[in-house]
GROMACS .gro file of C-alpha atoms in nm:
model
  235
    1MET     CA    1   1.291  -7.016   1.638
    2ALA     CA    2   1.167  -6.766   1.895
    3TYR     CA    3   0.997  -6.441   1.800
    4ILE     CA    4   1.208  -6.250   2.055
    5THR     CA    5   1.536  -6.363   2.211
    6CYS     CA    6   1.717  -6.157   2.474
    7GLU     CA    7   2.080  -6.261   2.514
    8ASN     CA    8   2.293  -6.143   2.808
    9LEU     CA    9   2.101  -5.818   2.810
   10SER     CA   10   2.219  -5.531   3.029
   11LEU     CA   11   1.989  -5.231   3.056
   12GLY     CA   12   2.029  -4.884   3.193
   13TYR     CA   13   2.154  -4.538   3.115
   14GLU     CA   14   2.493  -4.377   3.060
   15ASN     CA   15   2.607  -4.380   3.421
   16GLU     CA   16   2.370  -4.640   3.564
   17THR     CA   17   2.308  -5.008   3.499
   18ILE     CA   18   1.965  -5.126   3.608
   19LEU     CA   19   1.973  -5.488   3.497
   20GLU     CA   20   2.250  -5.727   3.392
   21GLY     CA   21   2.276  -6.065   3.220
   22LEU     CA   22   1.908  -6.104   3.129
   23ASN     CA   23   1.821  -6.402   2.910
   24PHE     CA   24   1.476  -6.511   2.793
   25GLN     CA   25   1.276  -6.603   2.483
   26VAL     CA   26   0.922  -6.539   2.365
   27HIS     CA   27   0.771  -6.774   2.108
   28GLN     CA   28   0.470  -6.735   1.882
   29GLY     CA   29   0.139  -6.754   2.069
   30GLU     CA   30   0.286  -6.722   2.418
   31TYR     CA   31   0.163  -6.480   2.685
   32LEU     CA   32   0.446  -6.335   2.892
   33CYS     CA   33   0.370  -6.141   3.209
   34ILE     CA   34   0.654  -5.912   3.325
   35VAL     CA   35   0.652  -5.827   3.696
   36GLY     CA   36   0.888  -5.673   3.950
   37GLU     CA   37   0.942  -5.384   4.186
   38ASN     CA   38   0.985  -5.024   4.075
   39GLY     CA   39   1.330  -4.950   3.941
   40THR     CA   40   1.406  -5.304   3.825
   41GLY     CA   41   1.394  -5.220   3.456
   42LYS     CA   42   1.045  -5.316   3.336
   43SER     CA   43   0.985  -4.994   3.142
   44THR     CA   44   1.344  -4.988   3.018
   45LEU     CA   45   1.308  -5.344   2.890
   46ILE     CA   46   0.990  -5.251   2.704
   47LYS     CA   47   1.161  -4.951   2.545
   48THR     CA   48   1.450  -5.173   2.438
   49ILE     CA   49   1.221  -5.436   2.284
   50LEU     CA   50   1.043  -5.157   2.095
   51ASN     CA   51   1.384  -5.033   1.973
   52LEU     CA   52   1.332  -4.697   2.145
   53GLN     CA   53   1.643  -4.750   2.353
   54LYS     CA   54   1.965  -4.943   2.300
   55PRO     CA   55   2.090  -5.205   2.549
   56LYS     CA   56   2.412  -5.131   2.733
   57GLU     CA   57   2.531  -5.483   2.656
   58GLY     CA   58   2.389  -5.792   2.490
   59GLU     CA   59   2.123  -5.791   2.222
   60ILE     CA   60   1.761  -5.854   2.134
   61LEU     CA   61   1.715  -6.080   1.834
   62LEU     CA   62   1.393  -6.106   1.632
   63GLY     CA   63   1.322  -6.437   1.461
   64ASP     CA   64   1.059  -6.659   1.300
   65GLY     CA   65   0.983  -6.388   1.044
   66LEU     CA   66   0.901  -6.116   1.300
   67LEU     CA   67   0.987  -5.761   1.192
   68GLN     CA   68   1.038  -5.468   1.429
   69SER     CA   69   0.741  -5.294   1.266
   70GLU     CA   70   0.522  -5.593   1.358
   71ILE     CA   71   0.545  -5.531   1.733
   72GLY     CA   72   0.238  -5.337   1.842
   73TYR     CA   73   0.232  -5.128   2.159
   74LEU     CA   74  -0.033  -5.029   2.411
   75PRO     CA   75   0.140  -4.779   2.646
   76GLN     CA   76   0.038  -4.650   2.984
   77GLN     CA   77  -0.203  -4.365   2.928
   78THR     CA   78  -0.120  -4.009   3.025
   79LEU     CA   79  -0.376  -3.736   3.094
   80VAL     CA   80  -0.293  -3.581   2.756
   81GLN     CA   81  -0.356  -3.910   2.574
   82LYS     CA   82  -0.688  -3.961   2.753
   83ASP     CA   83  -0.802  -3.623   2.619
   84PHE     CA   84  -0.699  -3.692   2.259
   85PRO     CA   85  -0.935  -3.506   2.020
   86ALA     CA   86  -1.026  -3.775   1.766
   87THR     CA   87  -1.303  -4.022   1.698
   88VAL     CA   88  -1.276  -4.387   1.795
   89TYR     CA   89  -1.245  -4.482   1.428
   90GLU     CA   90  -0.968  -4.228   1.365
   91VAL     CA   91  -0.764  -4.359   1.658
   92VAL     CA   92  -0.803  -4.722   1.555
   93ILE     CA   93  -0.729  -4.680   1.184
   94SER     CA   94  -0.414  -4.482   1.270
   95GLY     CA   95  -0.272  -4.817   1.380
   96THR     CA   96  -0.243  -4.912   1.012
   97LEU     CA   97   0.000  -4.628   0.933
   98SER     CA   98   0.299  -4.861   0.942
   99ARG     CA   99   0.130  -5.074   0.675
  100LEU     CA  100   0.076  -4.789   0.426
  101GLY     CA  101   0.427  -4.783   0.285
  102ARG     CA  102   0.437  -4.511   0.021
  103LYS     CA  103   0.058  -4.472   0.005
  104PRO     CA  104  -0.051  -4.123   0.120
  105PHE     CA  105  -0.404  -4.226   0.224
  106TYR     CA  106  -0.585  -4.511   0.394
  107GLY     CA  107  -0.712  -4.758   0.138
  108LYS     CA  108  -0.986  -5.020   0.130
  109LYS     CA  109  -0.763  -5.273   0.304
  110GLU     CA  110  -0.685  -5.043   0.599
  111LYS     CA  111  -1.047  -4.937   0.638
  112GLU     CA  112  -1.164  -5.298   0.636
  113MET     CA  113  -0.904  -5.388   0.898
  114ALA     CA  114  -1.021  -5.106   1.126
  115ARG     CA  115  -1.385  -5.210   1.085
  116LYS     CA  116  -1.314  -5.577   1.148
  117THR     CA  117  -1.106  -5.506   1.458
  118LEU     CA  118  -1.362  -5.269   1.607
  119GLU     CA  119  -1.635  -5.528   1.552
  120GLU     CA  120  -1.419  -5.800   1.709
  121LEU     CA  121  -1.371  -5.590   2.023
  122GLY     CA  122  -1.735  -5.482   2.040
  123MET     CA  123  -1.661  -5.116   1.965
  124TRP     CA  124  -1.805  -5.067   1.614
  125GLU     CA  125  -2.118  -4.890   1.738
  126LEU     CA  126  -1.895  -4.632   1.909
  127ARG     CA  127  -1.680  -4.561   1.603
  128LYS     CA  128  -1.807  -4.202   1.564
  129ARG     CA  129  -1.780  -4.117   1.932
  130SER     CA  130  -1.509  -3.883   2.057
  131TYR     CA  131  -1.226  -4.082   2.213
  132ARG     CA  132  -1.194  -3.830   2.498
  133LYS     CA  133  -1.557  -3.891   2.602
  134LEU     CA  134  -1.518  -4.266   2.650
  135SER     CA  135  -1.475  -4.439   2.983
  136GLY     CA  136  -1.129  -4.563   3.083
  137GLY     CA  137  -1.216  -4.921   2.993
  138GLN     CA  138  -1.355  -4.818   2.654
  139GLN     CA  139  -1.043  -4.614   2.581
  140GLN     CA  140  -0.822  -4.915   2.654
  141ARG     CA  141  -1.031  -5.126   2.415
  142VAL     CA  142  -0.979  -4.862   2.147
  143LEU     CA  143  -0.603  -4.861   2.206
  144LEU     CA  144  -0.599  -5.241   2.194
  145ALA     CA  145  -0.784  -5.226   1.862
  146ARG     CA  146  -0.528  -4.974   1.736
  147ALA     CA  147  -0.241  -5.205   1.836
  148MET     CA  148  -0.414  -5.496   1.662
  149CYS     CA  149  -0.437  -5.289   1.343
  150ALA     CA  150  -0.062  -5.235   1.363
  151THR     CA  151   0.025  -5.605   1.387
  152SER     CA  152  -0.108  -5.958   1.380
  153LYS     CA  153   0.194  -6.100   1.563
  154VAL     CA  154   0.306  -5.932   1.888
  155ILE     CA  155   0.150  -5.674   2.120
  156VAL     CA  156   0.337  -5.520   2.414
  157LEU     CA  157   0.111  -5.380   2.689
  158ASP     CA  158   0.236  -5.160   2.972
  159GLU     CA  159   0.009  -5.173   3.278
  160PRO     CA  160  -0.311  -5.175   3.068
  161VAL     CA  161  -0.554  -5.193   3.363
  162THR     CA  162  -0.415  -4.906   3.572
  163GLY     CA  163  -0.701  -4.699   3.711
  164LEU     CA  164  -0.975  -4.937   3.599
  165ASP     CA  165  -1.231  -5.081   3.840
  166PRO     CA  166  -1.228  -5.458   3.908
  167LYS     CA  167  -1.516  -5.540   3.673
  168VAL     CA  168  -1.368  -5.349   3.379
  169THR     CA  169  -1.024  -5.493   3.460
  170ALA     CA  170  -1.159  -5.849   3.439
  171GLU     CA  171  -1.335  -5.770   3.109
  172LEU     CA  172  -1.017  -5.626   2.957
  173TYR     CA  173  -0.810  -5.925   3.072
  174ASP     CA  174  -1.066  -6.159   2.916
  175LEU     CA  175  -1.049  -5.963   2.592
  176ILE     CA  176  -0.669  -5.973   2.581
  177HIS     CA  177  -0.683  -6.346   2.655
  178GLU     CA  178  -0.920  -6.398   2.361
  179VAL     CA  179  -0.682  -6.207   2.133
  180ASN     CA  180  -0.396  -6.426   2.255
  181GLN     CA  181  -0.598  -6.743   2.196
  182LYS     CA  182  -0.647  -6.637   1.834
  183GLY     CA  183  -0.270  -6.637   1.784
  184MET     CA  184  -0.145  -6.297   1.901
  185THR     CA  185   0.169  -6.310   2.115
  186ILE     CA  186   0.133  -6.096   2.429
  187LEU     CA  187   0.397  -5.927   2.645
  188MET     CA  188   0.238  -5.749   2.941
  189VAL     CA  189   0.391  -5.548   3.222
  190SER     CA  190   0.169  -5.582   3.528
  191HIS     CA  191   0.167  -5.581   3.907
  192ASP     CA  192  -0.171  -5.750   3.920
  193LEU     CA  193  -0.199  -6.115   4.030
  194GLN     CA  194  -0.504  -6.154   3.808
  195ALA     CA  195  -0.282  -6.115   3.501
  196LEU     CA  196  -0.087  -6.428   3.592
  197SER     CA  197  -0.394  -6.647   3.554
  198TYR     CA  198  -0.393  -6.574   3.179
  199ALA     CA  199  -0.018  -6.591   3.116
  200THR     CA  200   0.185  -6.887   2.992
  201HIS     CA  201   0.518  -6.749   3.116
  202VAL     CA  202   0.650  -6.504   3.375
  203LEU     CA  203   0.954  -6.277   3.375
  204HIS     CA  204   1.019  -6.143   3.724
  205LEU     CA  205   1.280  -5.868   3.728
  206ALA     CA  206   1.475  -5.792   4.044
  207LYS     CA  207   1.799  -5.612   4.127
  208ASP     CA  208   1.981  -5.919   4.257
  209THR     CA  209   1.833  -6.199   4.045
  210CYS     CA  210   1.559  -6.262   3.789
  211PHE     CA  211   1.320  -6.544   3.713
  212PHE     CA  212   1.197  -6.659   3.375
  213GLY     CA  213   0.981  -6.965   3.318
  214THR     CA  214   0.629  -7.100   3.304
  215VAL     CA  215   0.359  -6.980   3.540
  216GLU     CA  216   0.356  -7.323   3.704
  217ALA     CA  217   0.731  -7.311   3.772
  218TYR     CA  218   0.701  -6.953   3.900
  219GLU     CA  219   0.437  -7.051   4.153
  220GLU     CA  220   0.682  -7.305   4.299
  221HIS     CA  221   0.980  -7.068   4.294
  222GLU     CA  222   1.074  -6.853   4.595
  223MET     CA  223   1.028  -6.531   4.397
  224GLY     CA  224   0.684  -6.642   4.285
  225LYS     CA  225   0.577  -6.752   4.629
  226ARG     CA  226   0.680  -6.416   4.775
  227PHE     CA  227   0.506  -6.221   4.497
  228LEU     CA  228   0.187  -6.419   4.544
  229LYS     CA  229   0.201  -6.388   4.922
  230GLU     CA  230   0.242  -6.010   4.900
  231GLY     CA  231  -0.054  -5.989   4.667
  232GLY     CA  232   0.150  -5.882   4.368
  233LYS     CA  233   0.179  -5.522   4.485
  234GLN     CA  234   0.540  -5.474   4.381
  235ALA     CA  235   0.507  -5.238   4.090
   0.00000   0.00000   0.00000
């Protein structure tokens, strides 16, 4: 059974429908890249998957043992978030909050998880540094570590490389790919062609029609050919 199944999903707001009749599935270990022009519902879809917004019609079903609390999230950063006054360690361990249950404080298990994740992402030596003083690429690594502390199953990423230079972008993509190869399911919103080289599947949202399938099938489809020809700059 799929981790996430979207059935006849219609998205939008009270007086506006953005997307209709969307159907797709995400299975354990897959890497789904979500692309499309502005206004086609990418952000709205993410909010709906995260249960922050209800669909107008249809439903999103979680299966294969996946709980809503086991979907981690790496959002687009705002200027306020980039200036967050906390240490790297404090930001990362806060990802374990959903695991605490009734416990009022972080325990040995949560602290070990934060340490292990920071070491895995090469950030342990920076654990005492102020988050606000890190580079953009380092901040995204910290937020990825935080999301990994929240879940071992699914991470949703919304334009994670925005504002990063090409070298740092490639490094972050490689890191996310490594996390995926270790079993984490990835859903990423992106307008960057480079992201497709790591994905297993593509969901291309458009106002008139949508595509969902493997990267190979997408490259042969008219929507994929147009996206690739235009350089992916549709977001």
